[in-house]
PDB file of C-alpha atoms in Angstrom:
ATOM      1  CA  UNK A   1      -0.901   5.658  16.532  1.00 81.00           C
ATOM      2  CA  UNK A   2       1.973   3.702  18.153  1.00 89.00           C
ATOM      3  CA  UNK A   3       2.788   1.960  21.204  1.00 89.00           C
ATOM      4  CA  UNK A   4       4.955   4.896  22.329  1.00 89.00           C
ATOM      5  CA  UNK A   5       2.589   7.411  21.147  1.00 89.00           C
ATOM      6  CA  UNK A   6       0.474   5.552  24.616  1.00 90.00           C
ATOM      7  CA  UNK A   7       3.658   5.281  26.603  1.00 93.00           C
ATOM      8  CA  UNK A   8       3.304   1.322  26.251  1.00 94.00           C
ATOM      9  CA  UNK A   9       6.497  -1.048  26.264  1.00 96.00           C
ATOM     10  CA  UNK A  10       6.040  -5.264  25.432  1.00 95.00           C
ATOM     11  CA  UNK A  11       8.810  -6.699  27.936  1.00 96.00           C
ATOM     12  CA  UNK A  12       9.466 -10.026  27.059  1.00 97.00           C
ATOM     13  CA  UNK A  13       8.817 -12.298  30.298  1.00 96.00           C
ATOM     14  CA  UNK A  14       9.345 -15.282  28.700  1.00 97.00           C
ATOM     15  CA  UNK A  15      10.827 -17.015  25.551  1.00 97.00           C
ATOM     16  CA  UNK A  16      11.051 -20.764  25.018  1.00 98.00           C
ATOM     17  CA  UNK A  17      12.717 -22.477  21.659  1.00 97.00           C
ATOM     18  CA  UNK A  18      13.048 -26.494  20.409  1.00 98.00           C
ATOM     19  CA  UNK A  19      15.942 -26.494  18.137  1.00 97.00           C
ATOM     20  CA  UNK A  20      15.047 -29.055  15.340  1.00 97.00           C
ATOM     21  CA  UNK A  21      17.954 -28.511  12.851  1.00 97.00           C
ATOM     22  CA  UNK A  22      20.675 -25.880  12.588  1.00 96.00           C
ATOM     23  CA  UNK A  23      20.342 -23.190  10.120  1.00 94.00           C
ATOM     24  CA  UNK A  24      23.186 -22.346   7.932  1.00 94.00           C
ATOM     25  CA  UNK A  25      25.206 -19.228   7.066  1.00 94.00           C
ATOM     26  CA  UNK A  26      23.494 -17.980   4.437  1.00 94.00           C
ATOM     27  CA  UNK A  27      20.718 -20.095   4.377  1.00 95.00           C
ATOM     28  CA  UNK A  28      17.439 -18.027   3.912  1.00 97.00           C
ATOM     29  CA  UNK A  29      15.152 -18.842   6.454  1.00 97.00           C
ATOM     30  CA  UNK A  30      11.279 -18.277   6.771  1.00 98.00           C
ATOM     31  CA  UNK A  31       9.918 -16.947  10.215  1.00 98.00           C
ATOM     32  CA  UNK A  32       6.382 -17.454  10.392  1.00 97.00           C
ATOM     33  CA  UNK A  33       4.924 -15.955  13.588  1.00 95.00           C
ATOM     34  CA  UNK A  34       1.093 -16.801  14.969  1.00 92.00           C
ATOM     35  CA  UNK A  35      -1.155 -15.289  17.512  1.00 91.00           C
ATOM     36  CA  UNK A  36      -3.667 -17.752  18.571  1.00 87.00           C
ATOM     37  CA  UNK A  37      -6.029 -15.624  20.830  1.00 88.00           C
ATOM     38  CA  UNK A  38      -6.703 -12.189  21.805  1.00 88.00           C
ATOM     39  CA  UNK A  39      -4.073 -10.442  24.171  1.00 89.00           C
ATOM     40  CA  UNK A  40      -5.309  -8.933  27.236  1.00 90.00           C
ATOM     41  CA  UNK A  41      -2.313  -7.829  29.146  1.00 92.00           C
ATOM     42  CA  UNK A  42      -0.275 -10.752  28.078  1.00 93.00           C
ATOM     43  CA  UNK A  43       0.767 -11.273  24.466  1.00 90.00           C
ATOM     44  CA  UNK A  44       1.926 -15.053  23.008  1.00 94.00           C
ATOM     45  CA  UNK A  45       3.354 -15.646  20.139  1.00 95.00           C
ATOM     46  CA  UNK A  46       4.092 -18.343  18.208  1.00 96.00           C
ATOM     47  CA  UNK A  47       7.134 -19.307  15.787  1.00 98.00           C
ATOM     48  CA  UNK A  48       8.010 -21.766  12.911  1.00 98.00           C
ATOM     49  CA  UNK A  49      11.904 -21.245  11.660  1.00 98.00           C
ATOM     50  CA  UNK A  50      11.799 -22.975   8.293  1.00 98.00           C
ATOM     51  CA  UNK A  51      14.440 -23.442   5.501  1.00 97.00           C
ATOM     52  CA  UNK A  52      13.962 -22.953   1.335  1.00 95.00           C
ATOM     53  CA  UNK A  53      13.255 -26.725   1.486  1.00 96.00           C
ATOM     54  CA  UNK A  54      10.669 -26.054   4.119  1.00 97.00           C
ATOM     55  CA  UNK A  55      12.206 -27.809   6.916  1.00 97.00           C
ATOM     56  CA  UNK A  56      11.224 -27.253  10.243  1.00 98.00           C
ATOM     57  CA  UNK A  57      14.547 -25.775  11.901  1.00 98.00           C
ATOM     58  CA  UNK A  58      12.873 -24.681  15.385  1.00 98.00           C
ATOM     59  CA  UNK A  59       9.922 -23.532  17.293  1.00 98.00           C
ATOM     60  CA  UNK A  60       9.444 -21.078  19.953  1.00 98.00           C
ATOM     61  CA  UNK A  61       7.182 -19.558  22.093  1.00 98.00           C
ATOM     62  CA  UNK A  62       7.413 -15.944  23.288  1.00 97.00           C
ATOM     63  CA  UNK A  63       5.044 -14.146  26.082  1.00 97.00           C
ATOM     64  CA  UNK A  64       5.343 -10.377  26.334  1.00 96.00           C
ATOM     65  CA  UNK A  65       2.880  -8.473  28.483  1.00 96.00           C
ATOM     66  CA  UNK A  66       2.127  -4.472  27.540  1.00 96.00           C
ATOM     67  CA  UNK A  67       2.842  -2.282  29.946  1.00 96.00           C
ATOM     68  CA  UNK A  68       3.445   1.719  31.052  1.00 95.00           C
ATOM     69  CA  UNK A  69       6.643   2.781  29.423  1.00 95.00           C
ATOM     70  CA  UNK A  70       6.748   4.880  32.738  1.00 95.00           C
ATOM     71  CA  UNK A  71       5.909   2.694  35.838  1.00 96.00           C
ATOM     72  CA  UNK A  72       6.208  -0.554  34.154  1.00 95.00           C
ATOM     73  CA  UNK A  73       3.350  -1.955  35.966  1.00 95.00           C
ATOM     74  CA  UNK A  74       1.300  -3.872  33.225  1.00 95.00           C
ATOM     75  CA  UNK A  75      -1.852  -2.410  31.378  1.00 95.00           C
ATOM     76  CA  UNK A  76      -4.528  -3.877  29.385  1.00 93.00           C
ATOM     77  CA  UNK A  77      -4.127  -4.248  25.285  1.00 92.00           C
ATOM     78  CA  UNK A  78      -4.563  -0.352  23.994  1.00 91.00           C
ATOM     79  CA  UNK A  79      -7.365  -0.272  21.740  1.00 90.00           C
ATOM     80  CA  UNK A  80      -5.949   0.446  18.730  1.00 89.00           C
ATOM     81  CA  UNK A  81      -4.202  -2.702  18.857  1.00 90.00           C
ATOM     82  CA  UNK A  82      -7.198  -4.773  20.188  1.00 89.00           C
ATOM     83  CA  UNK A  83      -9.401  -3.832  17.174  1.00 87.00           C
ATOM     84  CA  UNK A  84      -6.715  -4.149  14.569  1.00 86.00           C
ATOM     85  CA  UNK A  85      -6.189  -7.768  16.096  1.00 87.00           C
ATOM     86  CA  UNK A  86     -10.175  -8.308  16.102  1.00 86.00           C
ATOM     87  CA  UNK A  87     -10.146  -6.925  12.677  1.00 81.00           C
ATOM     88  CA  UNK A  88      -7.567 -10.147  11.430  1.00 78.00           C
ATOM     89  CA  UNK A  89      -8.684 -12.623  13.676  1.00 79.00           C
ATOM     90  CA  UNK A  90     -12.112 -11.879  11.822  1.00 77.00           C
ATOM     91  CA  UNK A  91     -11.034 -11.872   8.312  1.00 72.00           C
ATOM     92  CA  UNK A  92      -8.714 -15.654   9.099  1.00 66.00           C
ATOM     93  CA  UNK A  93     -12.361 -17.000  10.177  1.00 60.00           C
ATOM     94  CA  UNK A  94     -14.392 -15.490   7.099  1.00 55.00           C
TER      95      UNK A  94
END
């Protein structure tokens, strides 16, 4: 089952980043991306941009919010998301 499958879209409505250091060409980076809590209709994530020596490059913050792929009026998390979120948030406090 997929978002699209449900004839849900995740707008972005807002994205926020601290740059730390620069990144270089070539340079592999590591993006690791958190969810804190539970989306309802509103989804936040947050990022860590690290380098191979494990220096924070930046941070960001990013809020997308699910909604009808048709009216693009906002709708609550589907369910098949919701329990596959439940389903790690459970397992990280095990």
């Amino acid at each position: 089952m997929t978002l699209d499958d449900n004839n849900v879209i995740l707008p972005v409505i807002s994205f926020d980043i601290i740059y730390k250091k620069p990144a270089h060409y070539d340079e592999l980076i590591t993006i690791k991306t958190t969810i804190k809590e539970l989306p309802k209709v509103r989804f936040n994530f947050e990022f860590e941009i690290r380098n191979e020596q494990n220096t924070l490059l930046s941070k960001a913050k990013s809020t997308v919010v699910f909604a009808n792929s048709k009216s693009r009026l906002p709708v609550s998390t589907p369910s098949f998301v919701a329990h596959k979120l439940i389903r790690e948030f459970e397992n990280i406090t095990a």
